[in-house]
């Protein structure tokens, strides 16, 4: 790498692909997504990758950067390409998901697991009812609020060793969402949800080592949410509801 450029190795192809090396001009406040975009716009228009908002909202730009899953639009090159990496960037698709091509992965399985976890709101009111009021100070509402800002980026899913070893594991994001709904007093799907997340591949498979918590760009704590689900399933079991 010269002073004005950075060397970047980018994964090309599918699972049996290879790295291709590019030299990209360095810029102030440059993000990893800026680097990938530079390559696609100036060096190889065939490079496949995914992004939308560029400001940390849509969750679509996650990739593996120097070995760790990250949201690339909010990851500055300065922070990840230091002495430890020889000043280089190595960019790969997210782990634990099938590669469509280059840096784009198929997220279908990730979202399918949200469906399997019944991680969707089940209304108990109709449009003709009054709004239900829930105080922001309510302890259950606080639990829900703590996990609600997930942007579905898949970073935690890619970093989870249990997902890597157990294909049926629902994963940290789907389980985190399920926990927000377990704490939503307006929701009517609790019994089905607890059944869905307590079987094989459910919350009991989590090893609680907190990789998801360490990696989540939104600073959510799926490990704590999953611990809550474990408590909820034990309570339901004792009450004979499972
Ligand atoms: S704490 Fe649980 S969900 Fe999070 S990365 Fe580890 S096994 Fe996966
Ligand atoms: S929990 Fe965090 S890392 Fe996982 S999908 Fe949501 S925002 Fe991304
Ligand atoms: S492009 Fe939307 S979060 Fe990165």
PDB file of C-alpha atoms and ligand atoms in Angstrom:
ATOM      1  CA  UNK A   1       0.000   0.000   0.000  1.00  0.00           C
ATOM      2  CA  UNK A   2       1.303   3.473  -0.850  1.00  0.00           C
ATOM      3  CA  UNK A   3       0.497   6.425   1.420  1.00  0.00           C
ATOM      4  CA  UNK A   4      -2.417   7.436  -0.790  1.00  0.00           C
ATOM      5  CA  UNK A   5      -4.022   4.057  -1.409  1.00  0.00           C
ATOM      6  CA  UNK A   6      -5.199   1.032   0.545  1.00  0.00           C
ATOM      7  CA  UNK A   7      -4.885  -2.572  -0.602  1.00  0.00           C
ATOM      8  CA  UNK A   8      -8.168  -4.412  -0.365  1.00  0.00           C
ATOM      9  CA  UNK A   9      -8.819  -8.119  -0.889  1.00  0.00           C
ATOM     10  CA  UNK A  10     -12.443  -8.720  -1.880  1.00  0.00           C
ATOM     11  CA  UNK A  11     -14.198 -12.074  -2.100  1.00  0.00           C
ATOM     12  CA  UNK A  12     -15.415 -12.858  -5.609  1.00  0.00           C
ATOM     13  CA  UNK A  13     -17.822 -15.587  -6.681  1.00  0.00           C
ATOM     14  CA  UNK A  14     -19.717 -17.968  -4.420  1.00  0.00           C
ATOM     15  CA  UNK A  15     -18.605 -20.390  -1.675  1.00  0.00           C
ATOM     16  CA  UNK A  16     -15.871 -21.749  -3.965  1.00  0.00           C
ATOM     17  CA  UNK A  17     -14.711 -18.263  -4.975  1.00  0.00           C
ATOM     18  CA  UNK A  18     -11.415 -16.479  -4.382  1.00  0.00           C
ATOM     19  CA  UNK A  19     -10.040 -13.132  -3.284  1.00  0.00           C
ATOM     20  CA  UNK A  20      -9.296 -10.404  -5.807  1.00  0.00           C
ATOM     21  CA  UNK A  21      -6.980  -7.560  -4.868  1.00  0.00           C
ATOM     22  CA  UNK A  22      -7.586  -3.871  -5.618  1.00  0.00           C
ATOM     23  CA  UNK A  23      -5.803  -0.614  -4.813  1.00  0.00           C
ATOM     24  CA  UNK A  24      -8.229   2.074  -3.669  1.00  0.00           C
ATOM     25  CA  UNK A  25      -7.425   5.760  -3.037  1.00  0.00           C
ATOM     26  CA  UNK A  26      -7.588   6.746   0.650  1.00  0.00           C
ATOM     27  CA  UNK A  27      -9.930   9.547   1.637  1.00  0.00           C
ATOM     28  CA  UNK A  28     -10.706  11.340   4.871  1.00  0.00           C
ATOM     29  CA  UNK A  29     -13.417   9.653   6.992  1.00  0.00           C
ATOM     30  CA  UNK A  30     -13.577   6.825   4.462  1.00  0.00           C
ATOM     31  CA  UNK A  31     -15.837   3.912   5.361  1.00  0.00           C
ATOM     32  CA  UNK A  32     -15.495   0.294   4.295  1.00  0.00           C
ATOM     33  CA  UNK A  33     -18.635   0.763   2.207  1.00  0.00           C
ATOM     34  CA  UNK A  34     -16.940   3.727   0.482  1.00  0.00           C
ATOM     35  CA  UNK A  35     -14.069   1.405  -0.461  1.00  0.00           C
ATOM     36  CA  UNK A  36     -16.376  -1.285  -1.853  1.00  0.00           C
ATOM     37  CA  UNK A  37     -18.379   1.341  -3.741  1.00  0.00           C
ATOM     38  CA  UNK A  38     -15.187   2.823  -5.210  1.00  0.00           C
ATOM     39  CA  UNK A  39     -14.187  -0.606  -6.522  1.00  0.00           C
ATOM     40  CA  UNK A  40     -17.612  -1.207  -8.065  1.00  0.00           C
ATOM     41  CA  UNK A  41     -17.852   2.232  -9.666  1.00  0.00           C
ATOM     42  CA  UNK A  42     -14.269   2.623 -10.852  1.00  0.00           C
ATOM     43  CA  UNK A  43     -12.488  -0.716 -11.062  1.00  0.00           C
ATOM     44  CA  UNK A  44     -14.993  -3.545 -11.546  1.00  0.00           C
ATOM     45  CA  UNK A  45     -18.663  -2.780 -12.241  1.00  0.00           C
ATOM     46  CA  UNK A  46     -19.445  -6.495 -11.897  1.00  0.00           C
ATOM     47  CA  UNK A  47     -18.842  -6.503  -8.138  1.00  0.00           C
ATOM     48  CA  UNK A  48     -22.009  -7.528  -6.281  1.00  0.00           C
ATOM     49  CA  UNK A  49     -22.821  -6.127  -2.847  1.00  0.00           C
ATOM     50  CA  UNK A  50     -25.791  -4.630  -1.033  1.00  0.00           C
ATOM     51  CA  UNK A  51     -26.485  -1.294   0.618  1.00  0.00           C
ATOM     52  CA  UNK A  52     -29.247   1.288   0.745  1.00  0.00           C
ATOM     53  CA  UNK A  53     -29.225   4.056   3.341  1.00  0.00           C
ATOM     54  CA  UNK A  54     -25.461   4.561   3.944  1.00  0.00           C
ATOM     55  CA  UNK A  55     -26.262   5.949   7.409  1.00  0.00           C
ATOM     56  CA  UNK A  56     -26.789   2.919   9.653  1.00  0.00           C
ATOM     57  CA  UNK A  57     -30.549   2.575   9.336  1.00  0.00           C
ATOM     58  CA  UNK A  58     -31.435  -0.063   6.741  1.00  0.00           C
ATOM     59  CA  UNK A  59     -29.139  -2.883   7.910  1.00  0.00           C
ATOM     60  CA  UNK A  60     -28.345  -4.051   4.383  1.00  0.00           C
ATOM     61  CA  UNK A  61     -24.590  -3.357   4.132  1.00  0.00           C
ATOM     62  CA  UNK A  62     -23.174  -5.940   6.556  1.00  0.00           C
ATOM     63  CA  UNK A  63     -20.057  -7.843   5.438  1.00  0.00           C
ATOM     64  CA  UNK A  64     -17.137  -9.622   7.049  1.00  0.00           C
ATOM     65  CA  UNK A  65     -14.323  -7.104   7.425  1.00  0.00           C
ATOM     66  CA  UNK A  66     -10.892  -8.378   8.451  1.00  0.00           C
ATOM     67  CA  UNK A  67     -12.555 -11.403  10.009  1.00  0.00           C
ATOM     68  CA  UNK A  68     -15.456  -9.741  11.848  1.00  0.00           C
ATOM     69  CA  UNK A  69     -19.025  -9.091  10.757  1.00  0.00           C
ATOM     70  CA  UNK A  70     -19.709  -5.350  10.658  1.00  0.00           C
ATOM     71  CA  UNK A  71     -22.073  -2.735   9.216  1.00  0.00           C
ATOM     72  CA  UNK A  72     -19.792  -1.326   6.547  1.00  0.00           C
ATOM     73  CA  UNK A  73     -21.412   2.087   6.108  1.00  0.00           C
ATOM     74  CA  UNK A  74     -20.564   3.022   9.707  1.00  0.00           C
ATOM     75  CA  UNK A  75     -17.194   1.282   9.901  1.00  0.00           C
ATOM     76  CA  UNK A  76     -14.312   3.631   9.221  1.00  0.00           C
ATOM     77  CA  UNK A  77     -11.303   2.203   7.422  1.00  0.00           C
ATOM     78  CA  UNK A  78      -9.013   3.803  10.032  1.00  0.00           C
ATOM     79  CA  UNK A  79     -10.570   1.653  12.751  1.00  0.00           C
ATOM     80  CA  UNK A  80     -10.206  -1.730  11.039  1.00  0.00           C
ATOM     81  CA  UNK A  81      -7.098  -1.471   8.822  1.00  0.00           C
ATOM     82  CA  UNK A  82      -4.323  -0.839  11.315  1.00  0.00           C
ATOM     83  CA  UNK A  83      -0.905  -2.315  11.962  1.00  0.00           C
ATOM     84  CA  UNK A  84      -2.432  -5.665  12.962  1.00  0.00           C
ATOM     85  CA  UNK A  85      -3.781  -6.144   9.441  1.00  0.00           C
ATOM     86  CA  UNK A  86      -0.731  -4.751   7.658  1.00  0.00           C
ATOM     87  CA  UNK A  87      -2.859  -1.757   6.760  1.00  0.00           C
ATOM     88  CA  UNK A  88      -4.964  -3.949   4.422  1.00  0.00           C
ATOM     89  CA  UNK A  89      -8.660  -4.634   4.201  1.00  0.00           C
ATOM     90  CA  UNK A  90     -10.053  -8.124   3.649  1.00  0.00           C
ATOM     91  CA  UNK A  91     -13.754  -8.079   2.817  1.00  0.00           C
ATOM     92  CA  UNK A  92     -15.916 -11.192   2.600  1.00  0.00           C
ATOM     93  CA  UNK A  93     -19.643 -11.967   2.638  1.00  0.00           C
ATOM     94  CA  UNK A  94     -21.357 -12.611   5.983  1.00  0.00           C
ATOM     95  CA  UNK A  95     -20.791 -16.053   7.500  1.00  0.00           C
ATOM     96  CA  UNK A  96     -23.658 -18.498   8.156  1.00  0.00           C
ATOM     97  CA  UNK A  97     -25.665 -17.440   5.082  1.00  0.00           C
ATOM     98  CA  UNK A  98     -25.482 -18.715   1.483  1.00  0.00           C
ATOM     99  CA  UNK A  99     -23.473 -16.492  -0.839  1.00  0.00           C
ATOM    100  CA  UNK A 100     -25.409 -15.223  -3.840  1.00  0.00           C
ATOM    101  CA  UNK A 101     -22.347 -13.644  -5.398  1.00  0.00           C
ATOM    102  CA  UNK A 102     -19.296 -11.751  -4.152  1.00  0.00           C
ATOM    103  CA  UNK A 103     -20.369  -9.815  -1.018  1.00  0.00           C
ATOM    104  CA  UNK A 104     -24.122 -10.355  -1.316  1.00  0.00           C
ATOM    105  CA  UNK A 105     -25.664 -13.116   0.802  1.00  0.00           C
ATOM    106  CA  UNK A 106     -29.109 -14.664   0.690  1.00  0.00           C
ATOM    107  CA  UNK A 107     -30.947 -13.413   3.807  1.00  0.00           C
ATOM    108  CA  UNK A 108     -34.016 -15.643   3.273  1.00  0.00           C
ATOM    109  CA  UNK A 109     -33.041 -18.148   5.982  1.00  0.00           C
ATOM    110  CA  UNK A 110     -32.345 -15.330   8.459  1.00  0.00           C
ATOM    111  CA  UNK A 111     -35.851 -13.915   8.018  1.00  0.00           C
ATOM    112  CA  UNK A 112     -37.454 -17.364   7.800  1.00  0.00           C
ATOM    113  CA  UNK A 113     -36.212 -17.957  11.335  1.00  0.00           C
ATOM    114  CA  UNK A 114     -38.054 -14.817  12.512  1.00  0.00           C
ATOM    115  CA  UNK A 115     -41.184 -16.459  11.146  1.00  0.00           C
ATOM    116  CA  UNK A 116     -40.344 -19.767  12.844  1.00  0.00           C
ATOM    117  CA  UNK A 117     -39.800 -17.931  16.158  1.00  0.00           C
ATOM    118  CA  UNK A 118     -43.218 -16.274  15.727  1.00  0.00           C
ATOM    119  CA  UNK A 119     -41.377 -12.993  16.096  1.00  0.00           C
ATOM    120  CA  UNK A 120     -44.252 -10.921  14.783  1.00  0.00           C
ATOM    121  CA  UNK A 121     -46.901  -8.915  16.586  1.00  0.00           C
ATOM    122  CA  UNK A 122     -50.280 -10.610  17.063  1.00  0.00           C
ATOM    123  CA  UNK A 123     -52.932  -7.928  17.593  1.00  0.00           C
ATOM    124  CA  UNK A 124     -55.672  -8.340  20.180  1.00  0.00           C
ATOM    125  CA  UNK A 125     -57.597  -5.159  19.293  1.00  0.00           C
ATOM    126  CA  UNK A 126     -59.305  -3.962  16.152  1.00  0.00           C
ATOM    127  CA  UNK A 127     -59.119  -0.560  14.494  1.00  0.00           C
ATOM    128  CA  UNK A 128     -62.381   0.294  16.230  1.00  0.00           C
ATOM    129  CA  UNK A 129     -60.893  -0.055  19.729  1.00  0.00           C
ATOM    130  CA  UNK A 130     -59.181   2.759  21.605  1.00  0.00           C
ATOM    131  CA  UNK A 131     -55.384   2.823  21.651  1.00  0.00           C
ATOM    132  CA  UNK A 132     -54.008   0.766  24.514  1.00  0.00           C
ATOM    133  CA  UNK A 133     -51.820   2.900  26.752  1.00  0.00           C
ATOM    134  CA  UNK A 134     -48.551   1.436  28.019  1.00  0.00           C
ATOM    135  CA  UNK A 135     -46.363   3.528  30.303  1.00  0.00           C
ATOM    136  CA  UNK A 136     -42.719   3.833  29.204  1.00  0.00           C
ATOM    137  CA  UNK A 137     -41.848   3.185  32.863  1.00  0.00           C
ATOM    138  CA  UNK A 138     -43.575  -0.173  32.926  1.00  0.00           C
ATOM    139  CA  UNK A 139     -40.854  -2.831  33.590  1.00  0.00           C
ATOM    140  CA  UNK A 140     -42.045  -5.049  30.735  1.00  0.00           C
ATOM    141  CA  UNK A 141     -42.141  -2.081  28.360  1.00  0.00           C
ATOM    142  CA  UNK A 142     -38.564  -1.269  29.370  1.00  0.00           C
ATOM    143  CA  UNK A 143     -37.491  -4.821  28.477  1.00  0.00           C
ATOM    144  CA  UNK A 144     -39.175  -4.513  25.100  1.00  0.00           C
ATOM    145  CA  UNK A 145     -37.742  -1.074  24.428  1.00  0.00           C
ATOM    146  CA  UNK A 146     -34.204  -2.286  25.167  1.00  0.00           C
ATOM    147  CA  UNK A 147     -34.300  -4.645  22.187  1.00  0.00           C
ATOM    148  CA  UNK A 148     -36.566  -2.895  19.747  1.00  0.00           C
ATOM    149  CA  UNK A 149     -34.034  -0.999  17.614  1.00  0.00           C
ATOM    150  CA  UNK A 150     -32.808  -4.018  15.653  1.00  0.00           C
ATOM    151  CA  UNK A 151     -32.084  -3.118  12.016  1.00  0.00           C
ATOM    152  CA  UNK A 152     -32.003  -6.762  10.826  1.00  0.00           C
ATOM    153  CA  UNK A 153     -28.416  -6.453   9.668  1.00  0.00           C
ATOM    154  CA  UNK A 154     -27.501 -10.094  10.332  1.00  0.00           C
ATOM    155  CA  UNK A 155     -24.198  -9.188  12.026  1.00  0.00           C
ATOM    156  CA  UNK A 156     -25.068 -11.141  15.187  1.00  0.00           C
ATOM    157  CA  UNK A 157     -26.287 -14.105  13.128  1.00  0.00           C
ATOM    158  CA  UNK A 158     -23.019 -14.203  11.184  1.00  0.00           C
ATOM    159  CA  UNK A 159     -20.989 -14.023  14.387  1.00  0.00           C
ATOM    160  CA  UNK A 160     -22.893 -16.733  16.253  1.00  0.00           C
ATOM    161  CA  UNK A 161     -20.991 -20.033  16.585  1.00  0.00           C
ATOM    162  CA  UNK A 162     -24.182 -21.838  17.579  1.00  0.00           C
ATOM    163  CA  UNK A 163     -25.765 -20.877  14.244  1.00  0.00           C
ATOM    164  CA  UNK A 164     -22.598 -22.161  12.554  1.00  0.00           C
ATOM    165  CA  UNK A 165     -22.856 -25.522  14.321  1.00  0.00           C
ATOM    166  CA  UNK A 166     -26.621 -26.043  14.525  1.00  0.00           C
ATOM    167  CA  UNK A 167     -28.494 -25.216  11.329  1.00  0.00           C
ATOM    168  CA  UNK A 168     -31.877 -25.159  13.070  1.00  0.00           C
ATOM    169  CA  UNK A 169     -30.826 -22.585  15.703  1.00  0.00           C
ATOM    170  CA  UNK A 170     -33.126 -19.585  15.402  1.00  0.00           C
ATOM    171  CA  UNK A 171     -30.282 -17.182  16.128  1.00  0.00           C
ATOM    172  CA  UNK A 172     -29.840 -14.048  18.224  1.00  0.00           C
ATOM    173  CA  UNK A 173     -31.861 -11.582  16.140  1.00  0.00           C
ATOM    174  CA  UNK A 174     -35.048 -13.651  15.860  1.00  0.00           C
ATOM    175  CA  UNK A 175     -34.875 -14.573  19.549  1.00  0.00           C
ATOM    176  CA  UNK A 176     -34.214 -10.965  20.541  1.00  0.00           C
ATOM    177  CA  UNK A 177     -37.313  -9.909  18.621  1.00  0.00           C
ATOM    178  CA  UNK A 178     -39.339 -12.704  20.226  1.00  0.00           C
ATOM    179  CA  UNK A 179     -38.318 -11.403  23.667  1.00  0.00           C
ATOM    180  CA  UNK A 180     -39.514  -7.875  22.841  1.00  0.00           C
ATOM    181  CA  UNK A 181     -42.895  -9.389  21.981  1.00  0.00           C
ATOM    182  CA  UNK A 182     -43.019 -11.580  25.103  1.00  0.00           C
ATOM    183  CA  UNK A 183     -42.849  -8.260  26.952  1.00  0.00           C
ATOM    184  CA  UNK A 184     -45.484  -6.545  24.825  1.00  0.00           C
ATOM    185  CA  UNK A 185     -48.686  -6.584  26.887  1.00  0.00           C
ATOM    186  CA  UNK A 186     -50.745  -5.809  23.765  1.00  0.00           C
ATOM    187  CA  UNK A 187     -49.665  -9.012  22.009  1.00  0.00           C
ATOM    188  CA  UNK A 188     -51.903 -12.074  21.773  1.00  0.00           C
ATOM    189  CA  UNK A 189     -49.423 -14.657  20.476  1.00  0.00           C
ATOM    190  CA  UNK A 190     -47.567 -15.545  23.658  1.00  0.00           C
ATOM    191  CA  UNK A 191     -48.398 -19.262  23.999  1.00  0.00           C
ATOM    192  CA  UNK A 192     -47.528 -20.093  20.382  1.00  0.00           C
ATOM    193  CA  UNK A 193     -44.381 -17.996  20.584  1.00  0.00           C
ATOM    194  CA  UNK A 194     -43.080 -19.716  23.722  1.00  0.00           C
ATOM    195  CA  UNK A 195     -43.689 -23.102  22.106  1.00  0.00           C
ATOM    196  CA  UNK A 196     -41.849 -21.966  18.986  1.00  0.00           C
ATOM    197  CA  UNK A 197     -38.757 -20.751  20.801  1.00  0.00           C
ATOM    198  CA  UNK A 198     -38.488 -23.609  23.322  1.00  0.00           C
ATOM    199  CA  UNK A 199     -38.042 -26.531  20.924  1.00  0.00           C
ATOM    200  CA  UNK A 200     -34.948 -27.827  19.132  1.00  0.00           C
ATOM    201  CA  UNK A 201     -32.970 -24.845  17.833  1.00  0.00           C
ATOM    202  CA  UNK A 202     -34.667 -22.544  20.337  1.00  0.00           C
ATOM    203  CA  UNK A 203     -33.359 -20.378  23.147  1.00  0.00           C
ATOM    204  CA  UNK A 204     -31.907 -23.267  25.180  1.00  0.00           C
ATOM    205  CA  UNK A 205     -29.258 -23.813  22.493  1.00  0.00           C
ATOM    206  CA  UNK A 206     -27.587 -20.443  23.200  1.00  0.00           C
ATOM    207  CA  UNK A 207     -24.187 -20.834  24.904  1.00  0.00           C
ATOM    208  CA  UNK A 208     -24.479 -17.296  26.399  1.00  0.00           C
ATOM    209  CA  UNK A 209     -20.933 -16.237  25.481  1.00  0.00           C
ATOM    210  CA  UNK A 210     -22.248 -12.855  24.286  1.00  0.00           C
ATOM    211  CA  UNK A 211     -20.599 -12.684  20.863  1.00  0.00           C
ATOM    212  CA  UNK A 212     -23.832 -11.221  19.505  1.00  0.00           C
ATOM    213  CA  UNK A 213     -23.808  -8.528  22.189  1.00  0.00           C
ATOM    214  CA  UNK A 214     -20.192  -7.628  21.418  1.00  0.00           C
ATOM    215  CA  UNK A 215     -20.849  -7.374  17.681  1.00  0.00           C
ATOM    216  CA  UNK A 216     -24.277  -5.709  17.493  1.00  0.00           C
ATOM    217  CA  UNK A 217     -23.790  -2.285  15.885  1.00  0.00           C
ATOM    218  CA  UNK A 218     -26.936  -1.011  17.628  1.00  0.00           C
ATOM    219  CA  UNK A 219     -25.585  -2.092  21.036  1.00  0.00           C
ATOM    220  CA  UNK A 220     -28.498  -4.435  21.627  1.00  0.00           C
ATOM    221  CA  UNK A 221     -27.999  -7.405  23.918  1.00  0.00           C
ATOM    222  CA  UNK A 222     -29.549 -10.533  22.356  1.00  0.00           C
ATOM    223  CA  UNK A 223     -27.818 -12.683  24.986  1.00  0.00           C
ATOM    224  CA  UNK A 224     -29.812 -10.969  27.746  1.00  0.00           C
ATOM    225  CA  UNK A 225     -32.990 -11.300  25.685  1.00  0.00           C
ATOM    226  CA  UNK A 226     -32.357 -15.014  25.220  1.00  0.00           C
ATOM    227  CA  UNK A 227     -31.739 -15.399  28.964  1.00  0.00           C
ATOM    228  CA  UNK A 228     -35.158 -13.784  29.475  1.00  0.00           C
ATOM    229  CA  UNK A 229     -36.703 -16.284  27.064  1.00  0.00           C
ATOM    230  CA  UNK A 230     -35.085 -19.149  28.970  1.00  0.00           C
ATOM    231  CA  UNK A 231     -36.661 -17.874  32.200  1.00  0.00           C
ATOM    232  CA  UNK A 232     -40.033 -17.435  30.511  1.00  0.00           C
ATOM    233  CA  UNK A 233     -40.006 -20.961  29.085  1.00  0.00           C
ATOM    234  CA  UNK A 234     -39.081 -22.488  32.473  1.00  0.00           C
ATOM    235  CA  UNK A 235     -41.948 -20.561  34.106  1.00  0.00           C
ATOM    236  CA  UNK A 236     -44.348 -21.750  31.413  1.00  0.00           C
ATOM    237  CA  UNK A 237     -43.132 -25.314  31.856  1.00  0.00           C
ATOM    238  CA  UNK A 238     -43.708 -25.177  35.616  1.00  0.00           C
ATOM    239  CA  UNK A 239     -47.208 -23.779  35.054  1.00  0.00           C
ATOM    240  CA  UNK A 240     -47.928 -26.612  32.581  1.00  0.00           C
ATOM    241  CA  UNK A 241     -48.293 -24.197  29.655  1.00  0.00           C
ATOM    242  CA  UNK A 242     -45.624 -25.869  27.525  1.00  0.00           C
TER     243      UNK A 242
HETATM  244  S1  LIG B   1     -24.726 -15.573  23.072  1.00  0.00           S
HETATM  245 FE1  LIG B   1     -26.104 -17.096  22.116  1.00  0.00          FE
HETATM  246  S2  LIG B   1     -27.082 -16.062  20.386  1.00  0.00           S
HETATM  247 FE2  LIG B   1     -25.331 -14.779  21.063  1.00  0.00          FE
HETATM  248  S3  LIG B   1     -23.634 -15.405  19.694  1.00  0.00           S
HETATM  249 FE3  LIG B   1     -23.521 -16.677  21.548  1.00  0.00          FE
HETATM  250  S4  LIG B   1     -24.748 -18.566  21.079  1.00  0.00           S
HETATM  251 FE4  LIG B   1     -25.234 -16.998  19.541  1.00  0.00          FE
HETATM  252  S1  LIG B   2     -29.607  -7.680  16.995  1.00  0.00           S
HETATM  253 FE1  LIG B   2     -28.055  -6.155  16.376  1.00  0.00          FE
HETATM  254  S2  LIG B   2     -26.580  -7.324  15.140  1.00  0.00           S
HETATM  255 FE2  LIG B   2     -28.422  -8.567  15.303  1.00  0.00          FE
HETATM  256  S3  LIG B   2     -29.605  -8.109  13.445  1.00  0.00           S
HETATM  257 FE3  LIG B   2     -30.343  -6.735  15.089  1.00  0.00          FE
HETATM  258  S4  LIG B   2     -29.119  -4.864  14.887  1.00  0.00           S
HETATM  259 FE4  LIG B   2     -28.071  -6.454  13.707  1.00  0.00          FE
HETATM  260  S1  LIG B   3     -26.295   1.000   4.161  1.00  0.00           S
HETATM  261 FE1  LIG B   3     -27.999   1.056   5.541  1.00  0.00          FE
HETATM  262  S2  LIG B   3     -27.143   0.367   7.430  1.00  0.00           S
HETATM  263 FE2  LIG B   3     -25.435   0.470   6.090  1.00  0.00          FE
END
